[in-house]
Each structure stands twice: as structure tokens, then as C-alpha cells.
Amino acid sequence: GGSCCFVYLTTTALAAQWGAPTTTTTTATTTATATATATTTTATARASASAAGCHHPPQLRLPFSPYSPYSLSSTSPPRSRAALFSQRPATRGCLAYSSTRLVGTETAAAAAMATGGGGTGMCSSGGQKQKPLWREELERSIEKEKGKPASRFMTLATVKAGEPRARTVVFRGFMDDDDGGDVKLDGVLKIITDVRSEKMQEIKDNPKAEIMWYFLDTREQYRIRGTLDVITDKDSSEARQKWRSQQWEEISPGMKQSYEWPSPGQARTEENDDDKKDYLDPKPSVDVSPNFALIMMVPERVDVLKLRESPQKRHVHSKNGDGWTVQRINA
């Protein structure tokens, strides 16, 4: 639309710029042609963006995943692999990534990208932020396995007295989806728990944790490391209680009923071993149960492994101020 600075290079133009992925040599003629094509495309993009009233530098967006063979294939033409990504300064609260993951020969397009003219994280002229790249990748993985309940199961690992503790939890969405896109909540994952569970004390003692999330069909693994922030009925913040109440309304009656069960992890004896009384008879609370807690995982490092690609690709995304940087590492 006219309000967005989204400018795309076509696959044909990229092929002209970088050569087919199976090509091992490039000629001076090909390089010159690519330079001219990229220069024309960049100039046209800037003119179009200006005409549309866009107040940000026009962006050159790759029409494929940053993990595609075009960006990192071992059979691609020789080119610098020095800067997979470089983070552009935030513009009016927006986050951006540079497309200089692989700047090939010295073409005009590569130069434009390197000097701030290109990116995969872009902003609209209204100042709307762009999601972190790892989140875009994660949301694509979720979408590909949509409808499969197991795809929403994650392993949450905490620490107790220096020993690891892990359990399966359910992904309940992203915080900023519920709060109007607040940049401070960007990428924050939601989990729910019972305040009487053992993990509550573990989080209190050490809020650092890691989520391991594997997608079976796409063969993609996400390891999300960060800090856990828990909201209980004792929290005095009106806004945080609102988030907790919203999450309570989203869960099923059966899940609400589980918060009326006996304390999890406690031993059962002959005196209190009445399953009907303990698990079937209790009615779900109409109001938010005092046993209900919302856990927010605030990510600081995301390790993405793509096992289906050949060769396998692995990138580490690291929080850096209000933005993210990313580095490819050995799989």
C-alpha cells in the first residue's frame, strides 16, 4: 500500500545479481549487467517510495527465507560471508534488519543495502514496528503445522538447586498480540501454570530458563533462552492483572477446572485418594482462580536450527537493546 516502504526485488533480478545457485564462476559481462539492473531497480524503488509519501529509506526485501540456498549455499558463486545481518538504527520506534547477509560482488544494490538502503525488517510510514526475524520464522513454522495440537507443545527447562528441571508446556501466544503491539512485549511468549506447582519456586530462585520447541513435519528446532516473569493474583499492577484476566478467559472450562484440583506434586494416600471428589466434582471458578498464574518468557537469545535444509542451517539471534542481531553458526 501507499503507506508502506515495502519494495521487493524479483527472483529474476536476484538471479541476475548473484547468478544461479549452481554457477561457480561469473563473468565481467554478467557482473556489469547485474550492476545496471540493480541500480535501475534501486532508483525506481526510491522514486516510488517518495511518490507514495514514505518517510523512511526504501527497503530492498528478499523474496525468500534468509536461510535459502541463494543466501548461504555452498554451491553459490564465491562471495563474502562476513556480514550475515547488520542491524540498522531504529527509526521512529521501528526495528529493521539489513539485507547484507551476503553482499556479492560490488554491485549498486549491495552497496545500497550496506549503507542502509535494504532490509528484511521494515516499518510503515506510520511507525509500526516489524517483528524480529526469528519470530517471523517461528510463526511460519506454527502456520505450517496449524491444526496439529502437538505443534503447540514446548519443553520448558528451569533449574533447581543446580539441577535441570524440564516439563512440557503449551504455547499460549505472544504478549504483544494482546496489547496492541507494545514493542516492550515484542516476541514475549505466554505460558500458564498453577501457583502451587514446583516450577514457581524454581522461577523465584532463578528466573533464567530455556524453551525447546521442535516442529516434527518441518524439522525445525527453536531454542529460546530468556527470563521468566510471573503474574499472580498478588501482582499490584492493573495492566498486568488485565493480561492475566484476558488469558484466563481464553482457556477452556476443563483447564479452568484443573485449578481447583489438589496441589500438584503432592503425594496421595488412602485417606485422600478420592478421584471423583478431587478431580471430577470441583466446578471451574467464574472469576480468575487465585491458583492461576500467567508466565511471560522474555527472550534474549533464539537458536534456530533448520534440519531439512541441505546443508543444515543454524542461526543465533541475540537481543541487542530494542533490536536483534543474528549470526550464522555451524549446525
Tab-separated table of C-alpha atoms in Angstrom:
chain	number	residue	atom	x	y	z
A	1	GLY	CA	0.000	0.000	0.000
A	2	GLY	CA	0.946	3.651	-0.272
A	3	SER	CA	1.751	3.890	3.450
A	4	CYS	CA	4.403	1.167	3.476
A	5	CYS	CA	8.052	1.166	2.448
A	6	PHE	CA	7.987	-2.388	1.139
A	7	VAL	CA	9.950	-2.768	-2.067
A	8	TYR	CA	10.686	-6.209	-3.445
A	9	LEU	CA	13.380	-7.421	-5.751
A	10	THR	CA	12.123	-10.115	-8.070
A	11	THR	CA	13.697	-13.545	-8.116
A	12	THR	CA	14.841	-12.812	-11.668
A	13	ALA	CA	16.660	-9.684	-10.590
A	14	LEU	CA	18.329	-11.526	-7.743
A	15	ALA	CA	19.360	-14.327	-10.048
A	16	ALA	CA	20.882	-11.750	-12.355
A	17	GLN	CA	22.661	-10.105	-9.442
A	18	TRP	CA	24.035	-13.249	-7.833
A	19	GLY	CA	23.931	-15.834	-10.572
A	20	ALA	CA	22.125	-19.186	-10.500
A	21	PRO	CA	22.893	-21.179	-7.343
A	22	THR	CA	24.753	-23.870	-9.293
A	23	THR	CA	27.051	-21.424	-11.074
A	24	THR	CA	30.636	-21.433	-9.846
A	25	THR	CA	32.073	-18.559	-11.898
A	26	THR	CA	30.818	-15.180	-13.030
A	27	THR	CA	31.990	-13.085	-15.958
A	28	ALA	CA	32.652	-9.378	-16.116
A	29	THR	CA	29.703	-9.020	-18.501
A	30	THR	CA	27.320	-10.710	-16.055
A	31	THR	CA	28.563	-8.544	-13.209
A	32	ALA	CA	28.136	-5.376	-15.230
A	33	THR	CA	24.610	-6.388	-16.260
A	34	ALA	CA	23.714	-7.182	-12.656
A	35	THR	CA	25.053	-3.829	-11.522
A	36	ALA	CA	22.980	-1.960	-14.083
A	37	THR	CA	19.840	-3.938	-13.246
A	38	ALA	CA	20.271	-3.439	-9.512
A	39	THR	CA	20.975	0.280	-9.969
A	40	THR	CA	17.798	0.735	-12.018
A	41	THR	CA	15.733	-1.264	-9.507
A	42	THR	CA	17.083	0.737	-6.566
A	43	ALA	CA	16.445	4.090	-8.273
A	44	THR	CA	12.908	3.068	-9.234
A	45	ALA	CA	12.238	1.893	-5.696
A	46	ARG	CA	13.389	5.156	-4.190
A	47	ALA	CA	11.256	7.166	-6.650
A	48	SER	CA	8.187	5.022	-5.971
A	49	ALA	CA	8.604	5.306	-2.223
A	50	SER	CA	8.986	9.071	-2.433
A	51	ALA	CA	5.891	9.382	-4.596
A	52	ALA	CA	3.921	7.314	-2.085
A	53	GLY	CA	4.871	9.712	0.689
A	54	CYS	CA	7.051	7.222	2.539
A	55	HIS	CA	9.267	8.912	5.092
A	56	HIS	CA	11.732	6.043	5.557
A	57	PRO	CA	14.521	4.947	3.244
A	58	PRO	CA	13.144	2.411	0.733
A	59	GLN	CA	13.979	-1.179	1.558
A	60	LEU	CA	15.081	-3.998	-0.695
A	61	ARG	CA	13.398	-7.142	0.591
A	62	LEU	CA	14.488	-10.637	-0.338
A	63	PRO	CA	11.562	-12.702	-1.666
A	64	PHE	CA	12.759	-15.826	0.147
A	65	SER	CA	13.903	-17.033	3.537
A	66	PRO	CA	17.281	-15.739	4.744
A	67	TYR	CA	18.182	-19.397	5.144
A	68	SER	CA	17.560	-20.216	1.474
A	69	PRO	CA	20.236	-21.674	-0.836
A	70	TYR	CA	20.532	-18.284	-2.531
A	71	SER	CA	21.869	-16.756	0.667
A	72	LEU	CA	24.173	-19.438	2.036
A	73	SER	CA	24.529	-22.281	-0.449
A	74	SER	CA	27.977	-23.804	-0.682
A	75	THR	CA	27.438	-24.012	-4.466
A	76	SER	CA	26.760	-20.291	-4.833
A	77	PRO	CA	29.290	-18.039	-6.591
A	78	PRO	CA	32.154	-17.065	-4.279
A	79	ARG	CA	31.234	-14.010	-2.225
A	80	SER	CA	31.885	-12.501	1.173
A	81	ARG	CA	30.136	-14.210	4.072
A	82	ALA	CA	31.332	-11.623	6.559
A	83	ALA	CA	28.068	-9.918	7.496
A	84	LEU	CA	25.033	-12.181	7.626
A	85	PHE	CA	22.984	-9.330	9.054
A	86	SER	CA	23.704	-5.905	10.406
A	87	GLN	CA	21.196	-4.008	12.469
A	88	ARG	CA	20.035	-0.640	11.197
A	89	PRO	CA	19.391	2.079	13.755
A	90	ALA	CA	15.798	2.237	14.957
A	91	THR	CA	13.703	4.778	13.036
A	92	ARG	CA	10.721	6.281	14.837
A	93	GLY	CA	10.483	3.254	17.098
A	94	CYS	CA	10.761	0.734	14.262
A	95	LEU	CA	13.146	-2.205	14.171
A	96	ALA	CA	14.993	-3.131	10.996
A	97	TYR	CA	17.440	-5.719	9.718
A	98	SER	CA	19.869	-5.123	6.891
A	99	SER	CA	19.830	-7.493	3.944
A	100	THR	CA	23.619	-7.585	3.802
A	101	ARG	CA	23.698	-11.233	4.825
A	102	LEU	CA	25.594	-11.952	1.637
A	103	VAL	CA	26.740	-8.966	-0.337
A	104	GLY	CA	28.147	-10.458	-3.512
A	105	THR	CA	30.361	-8.575	-5.911
A	106	GLU	CA	30.406	-4.788	-5.577
A	107	THR	CA	27.018	-4.093	-7.147
A	108	ALA	CA	24.979	-0.975	-6.600
A	109	ALA	CA	22.260	-2.961	-4.840
A	110	ALA	CA	24.755	-4.472	-2.414
A	111	ALA	CA	26.194	-1.038	-1.729
A	112	ALA	CA	22.720	0.378	-1.154
A	113	MET	CA	21.930	-2.406	1.292
A	114	ALA	CA	25.220	-1.958	3.144
A	115	THR	CA	24.585	1.768	3.562
A	116	GLY	CA	21.106	1.381	4.978
A	117	GLY	CA	19.034	1.090	1.828
A	118	GLY	CA	17.999	-2.523	2.314
A	119	GLY	CA	16.388	-4.649	4.949
A	120	THR	CA	14.146	-7.552	5.782
A	121	GLY	CA	12.707	-5.859	8.879
A	122	MET	CA	10.764	-2.823	7.720
A	123	CYS	CA	8.452	-0.124	9.027
A	124	SER	CA	5.380	1.543	7.633
A	125	SER	CA	5.319	5.311	7.413
A	126	GLY	CA	3.035	5.245	10.431
A	127	GLY	CA	5.914	3.997	12.600
A	128	GLN	CA	4.612	0.444	13.045
A	129	LYS	CA	7.369	-1.916	14.141
A	130	GLN	CA	8.482	-5.004	12.256
A	131	LYS	CA	8.588	-8.339	14.055
A	132	PRO	CA	12.017	-9.841	14.819
A	133	LEU	CA	13.194	-12.181	12.083
A	134	TRP	CA	13.248	-15.230	14.381
A	135	ARG	CA	9.614	-14.611	15.248
A	136	GLU	CA	8.638	-14.430	11.588
A	137	GLU	CA	10.372	-17.775	11.094
A	138	LEU	CA	8.654	-19.251	14.163
A	139	GLU	CA	5.223	-18.056	13.072
A	140	ARG	CA	5.755	-19.661	9.665
A	141	SER	CA	6.637	-22.940	11.392
A	142	ILE	CA	3.485	-22.693	13.531
A	143	GLU	CA	1.358	-21.942	10.473
A	144	LYS	CA	2.758	-24.909	8.540
A	145	GLU	CA	1.691	-27.291	11.322
A	146	LYS	CA	-1.522	-25.491	12.202
A	147	GLY	CA	-4.263	-27.875	13.287
A	148	LYS	CA	-1.857	-30.302	14.927
A	149	PRO	CA	-2.194	-29.903	18.722
A	150	ALA	CA	1.270	-31.292	19.373
A	151	SER	CA	2.831	-28.417	17.446
A	152	ARG	CA	1.947	-26.093	20.353
A	153	PHE	CA	3.771	-28.210	22.938
A	154	MET	CA	7.121	-26.858	24.121
A	155	THR	CA	9.681	-28.070	26.641
A	156	LEU	CA	10.383	-25.525	29.379
A	157	ALA	CA	13.621	-26.067	31.300
A	158	THR	CA	14.376	-24.407	34.630
A	159	VAL	CA	16.974	-25.016	37.341
A	160	LYS	CA	16.514	-26.243	40.916
A	161	ALA	CA	19.491	-26.325	43.269
A	162	GLY	CA	21.860	-26.513	40.312
A	163	GLU	CA	19.982	-29.387	38.655
A	164	PRO	CA	17.870	-29.149	35.490
A	165	ARG	CA	14.103	-29.485	35.558
A	166	ALA	CA	12.100	-29.849	32.340
A	167	ARG	CA	8.428	-30.242	31.537
A	168	THR	CA	6.051	-29.912	28.594
A	169	VAL	CA	4.020	-26.699	28.468
A	170	VAL	CA	1.562	-25.244	25.959
A	171	PHE	CA	2.297	-22.147	23.900
A	172	ARG	CA	-0.475	-19.611	24.577
A	173	GLY	CA	0.524	-16.941	22.094
A	174	PHE	CA	2.622	-13.773	22.081
A	175	MET	CA	2.058	-10.979	24.568
A	176	ASP	CA	2.131	-8.118	22.061
A	177	ASP	CA	-0.692	-9.735	20.073
A	178	ASP	CA	-2.939	-8.908	23.053
A	179	ASP	CA	-1.537	-5.489	23.889
A	180	GLY	CA	-1.588	-3.524	20.672
A	181	GLY	CA	1.937	-4.343	19.562
A	182	ASP	CA	3.810	-2.826	22.505
A	183	VAL	CA	7.479	-3.005	21.468
A	184	LYS	CA	8.489	-3.909	25.043
A	185	LEU	CA	6.403	-7.087	24.726
A	186	ASP	CA	7.694	-7.966	21.266
A	187	GLY	CA	8.298	-11.702	20.997
A	188	VAL	CA	7.342	-12.378	24.634
A	189	LEU	CA	5.774	-15.859	24.814
A	190	LYS	CA	2.876	-16.769	27.102
A	191	ILE	CA	2.631	-19.882	29.301
A	192	ILE	CA	0.204	-20.620	32.129
A	193	THR	CA	0.723	-22.553	35.335
A	194	ASP	CA	-0.606	-23.322	38.803
A	195	VAL	CA	0.993	-21.193	41.534
A	196	ARG	CA	1.236	-24.328	43.671
A	197	SER	CA	3.469	-26.126	41.156
A	198	GLU	CA	7.158	-26.754	41.837
A	199	LYS	CA	8.246	-24.577	38.956
A	200	MET	CA	7.054	-21.467	40.778
A	201	GLN	CA	9.745	-21.778	43.448
A	202	GLU	CA	12.319	-22.656	40.809
A	203	ILE	CA	11.470	-19.490	38.872
A	204	LYS	CA	11.616	-17.420	42.061
A	205	ASP	CA	15.085	-18.768	42.844
A	206	ASN	CA	16.339	-18.423	39.264
A	207	PRO	CA	14.129	-16.839	36.574
A	208	LYS	CA	16.527	-17.779	33.762
A	209	ALA	CA	15.081	-20.533	31.576
A	210	GLU	CA	15.073	-22.048	28.100
A	211	ILE	CA	12.315	-23.319	25.835
A	212	MET	CA	12.990	-26.075	23.321
A	213	TRP	CA	10.374	-26.226	20.562
A	214	TYR	CA	10.596	-28.782	17.772
A	215	PHE	CA	8.347	-28.971	14.711
A	216	LEU	CA	8.188	-32.550	13.504
A	217	ASP	CA	6.965	-32.033	9.942
A	218	THR	CA	9.225	-29.114	9.043
A	219	ARG	CA	12.146	-30.467	11.084
A	220	GLU	CA	12.855	-27.085	12.654
A	221	GLN	CA	14.084	-26.537	16.195
A	222	TYR	CA	13.871	-23.326	18.215
A	223	ARG	CA	15.764	-22.923	21.482
A	224	ILE	CA	14.512	-19.772	23.184
A	225	ARG	CA	16.560	-18.589	26.146
A	226	GLY	CA	15.471	-15.769	28.400
A	227	THR	CA	13.902	-14.643	31.648
A	228	LEU	CA	10.564	-15.772	33.086
A	229	ASP	CA	8.225	-13.128	34.503
A	230	VAL	CA	5.256	-14.449	36.512
A	231	ILE	CA	1.937	-12.671	37.107
A	232	THR	CA	-0.117	-13.993	40.042
A	233	ASP	CA	-3.112	-12.639	41.945
A	234	LYS	CA	-0.624	-10.877	44.250
A	235	ASP	CA	0.612	-8.577	41.464
A	236	SER	CA	-0.368	-4.957	42.139
A	237	SER	CA	-0.155	-3.764	38.513
A	238	GLU	CA	-3.562	-3.133	36.968
A	239	ALA	CA	-2.205	-3.679	33.462
A	240	ARG	CA	-0.569	-6.970	34.385
A	241	GLN	CA	-3.743	-8.191	36.093
A	242	LYS	CA	-5.606	-7.346	32.903
A	243	TRP	CA	-3.231	-9.592	30.918
A	244	ARG	CA	-3.775	-12.373	33.442
A	245	SER	CA	-7.564	-11.999	33.269
A	246	GLN	CA	-7.522	-11.997	29.470
A	247	GLN	CA	-5.568	-15.230	29.445
A	248	TRP	CA	-7.979	-16.818	31.945
A	249	GLU	CA	-10.885	-16.035	29.620
A	250	GLU	CA	-9.120	-17.751	26.730
A	251	ILE	CA	-8.646	-21.155	28.359
A	252	SER	CA	-11.228	-23.950	28.267
A	253	PRO	CA	-13.644	-24.842	31.109
A	254	GLY	CA	-11.759	-28.098	31.605
A	255	MET	CA	-8.496	-26.237	32.039
A	256	LYS	CA	-10.139	-23.808	34.463
A	257	GLN	CA	-11.401	-26.774	36.487
A	258	SER	CA	-7.849	-28.083	36.885
A	259	TYR	CA	-7.001	-25.082	39.060
A	260	GLU	CA	-9.484	-26.384	41.630
A	261	TRP	CA	-7.740	-29.757	41.891
A	262	PRO	CA	-5.485	-30.669	44.830
A	263	SER	CA	-1.994	-29.179	44.897
A	264	PRO	CA	0.105	-30.668	42.074
A	265	GLY	CA	3.046	-32.857	43.059
A	266	GLN	CA	1.679	-33.806	46.461
A	267	ALA	CA	1.567	-37.485	47.499
A	268	ARG	CA	-1.828	-39.228	47.511
A	269	THR	CA	-2.724	-41.510	50.391
A	270	GLU	CA	-5.618	-43.810	51.190
A	271	GLU	CA	-7.223	-41.012	53.179
A	272	ASN	CA	-7.287	-38.545	50.320
A	273	ASP	CA	-7.393	-40.862	47.297
A	274	ASP	CA	-10.882	-39.929	46.056
A	275	ASP	CA	-10.543	-39.085	42.384
A	276	LYS	CA	-14.183	-38.167	41.878
A	277	LYS	CA	-14.186	-35.703	44.743
A	278	ASP	CA	-10.808	-34.233	43.901
A	279	TYR	CA	-10.866	-34.133	40.094
A	280	LEU	CA	-14.425	-34.522	38.794
A	281	ASP	CA	-16.658	-32.723	41.269
A	282	PRO	CA	-14.953	-29.301	41.524
A	283	LYS	CA	-16.554	-26.606	39.371
A	284	PRO	CA	-14.470	-24.116	37.420
A	285	SER	CA	-14.144	-20.739	39.061
A	286	VAL	CA	-16.098	-17.964	37.372
A	287	ASP	CA	-13.555	-15.368	38.403
A	288	VAL	CA	-9.837	-15.808	37.838
A	289	SER	CA	-8.671	-18.571	40.164
A	290	PRO	CA	-6.128	-17.453	42.780
A	291	ASN	CA	-4.166	-20.560	41.745
A	292	PHE	CA	-3.825	-19.313	38.164
A	293	ALA	CA	-0.617	-17.638	37.002
A	294	LEU	CA	0.496	-16.220	33.675
A	295	ILE	CA	4.157	-16.738	32.823
A	296	MET	CA	5.872	-14.491	30.304
A	297	MET	CA	9.057	-15.757	28.660
A	298	VAL	CA	11.094	-12.690	27.701
A	299	PRO	CA	13.501	-13.955	25.013
A	300	GLU	CA	17.128	-12.887	24.963
A	301	ARG	CA	18.659	-15.488	22.632
A	302	VAL	CA	16.995	-17.655	19.988
A	303	ASP	CA	18.860	-20.548	18.367
A	304	VAL	CA	17.158	-21.650	15.127
A	305	LEU	CA	18.146	-24.963	13.523
A	306	LYS	CA	16.793	-25.973	10.092
A	307	LEU	CA	17.381	-29.704	9.736
A	308	ARG	CA	15.567	-30.118	6.427
A	309	GLU	CA	17.895	-27.809	4.503
A	310	SER	CA	20.986	-29.175	2.808
A	311	PRO	CA	23.350	-28.377	4.296
A	312	GLN	CA	21.580	-27.831	7.606
A	313	LYS	CA	21.358	-24.175	8.654
A	314	ARG	CA	21.708	-22.759	12.153
A	315	HIS	CA	21.443	-19.125	13.210
A	316	VAL	CA	21.616	-17.479	16.629
A	317	HIS	CA	19.528	-14.343	17.212
A	318	SER	CA	20.614	-12.163	20.143
A	319	LYS	CA	18.731	-9.324	21.814
A	320	ASN	CA	20.554	-6.027	21.421
A	321	GLY	CA	18.800	-3.073	23.019
A	322	ASP	CA	15.445	-2.649	21.271
A	323	GLY	CA	16.582	-4.760	18.324
A	324	TRP	CA	18.149	-8.074	17.401
A	325	THR	CA	21.349	-9.219	15.747
A	326	VAL	CA	21.803	-12.589	14.077
A	327	GLN	CA	24.817	-14.769	13.302
A	328	ARG	CA	25.080	-17.994	11.385
A	329	ILE	CA	26.957	-20.741	13.264
A	330	ASN	CA	27.883	-24.313	12.471
A	331	ALA	CA	24.914	-26.687	12.701
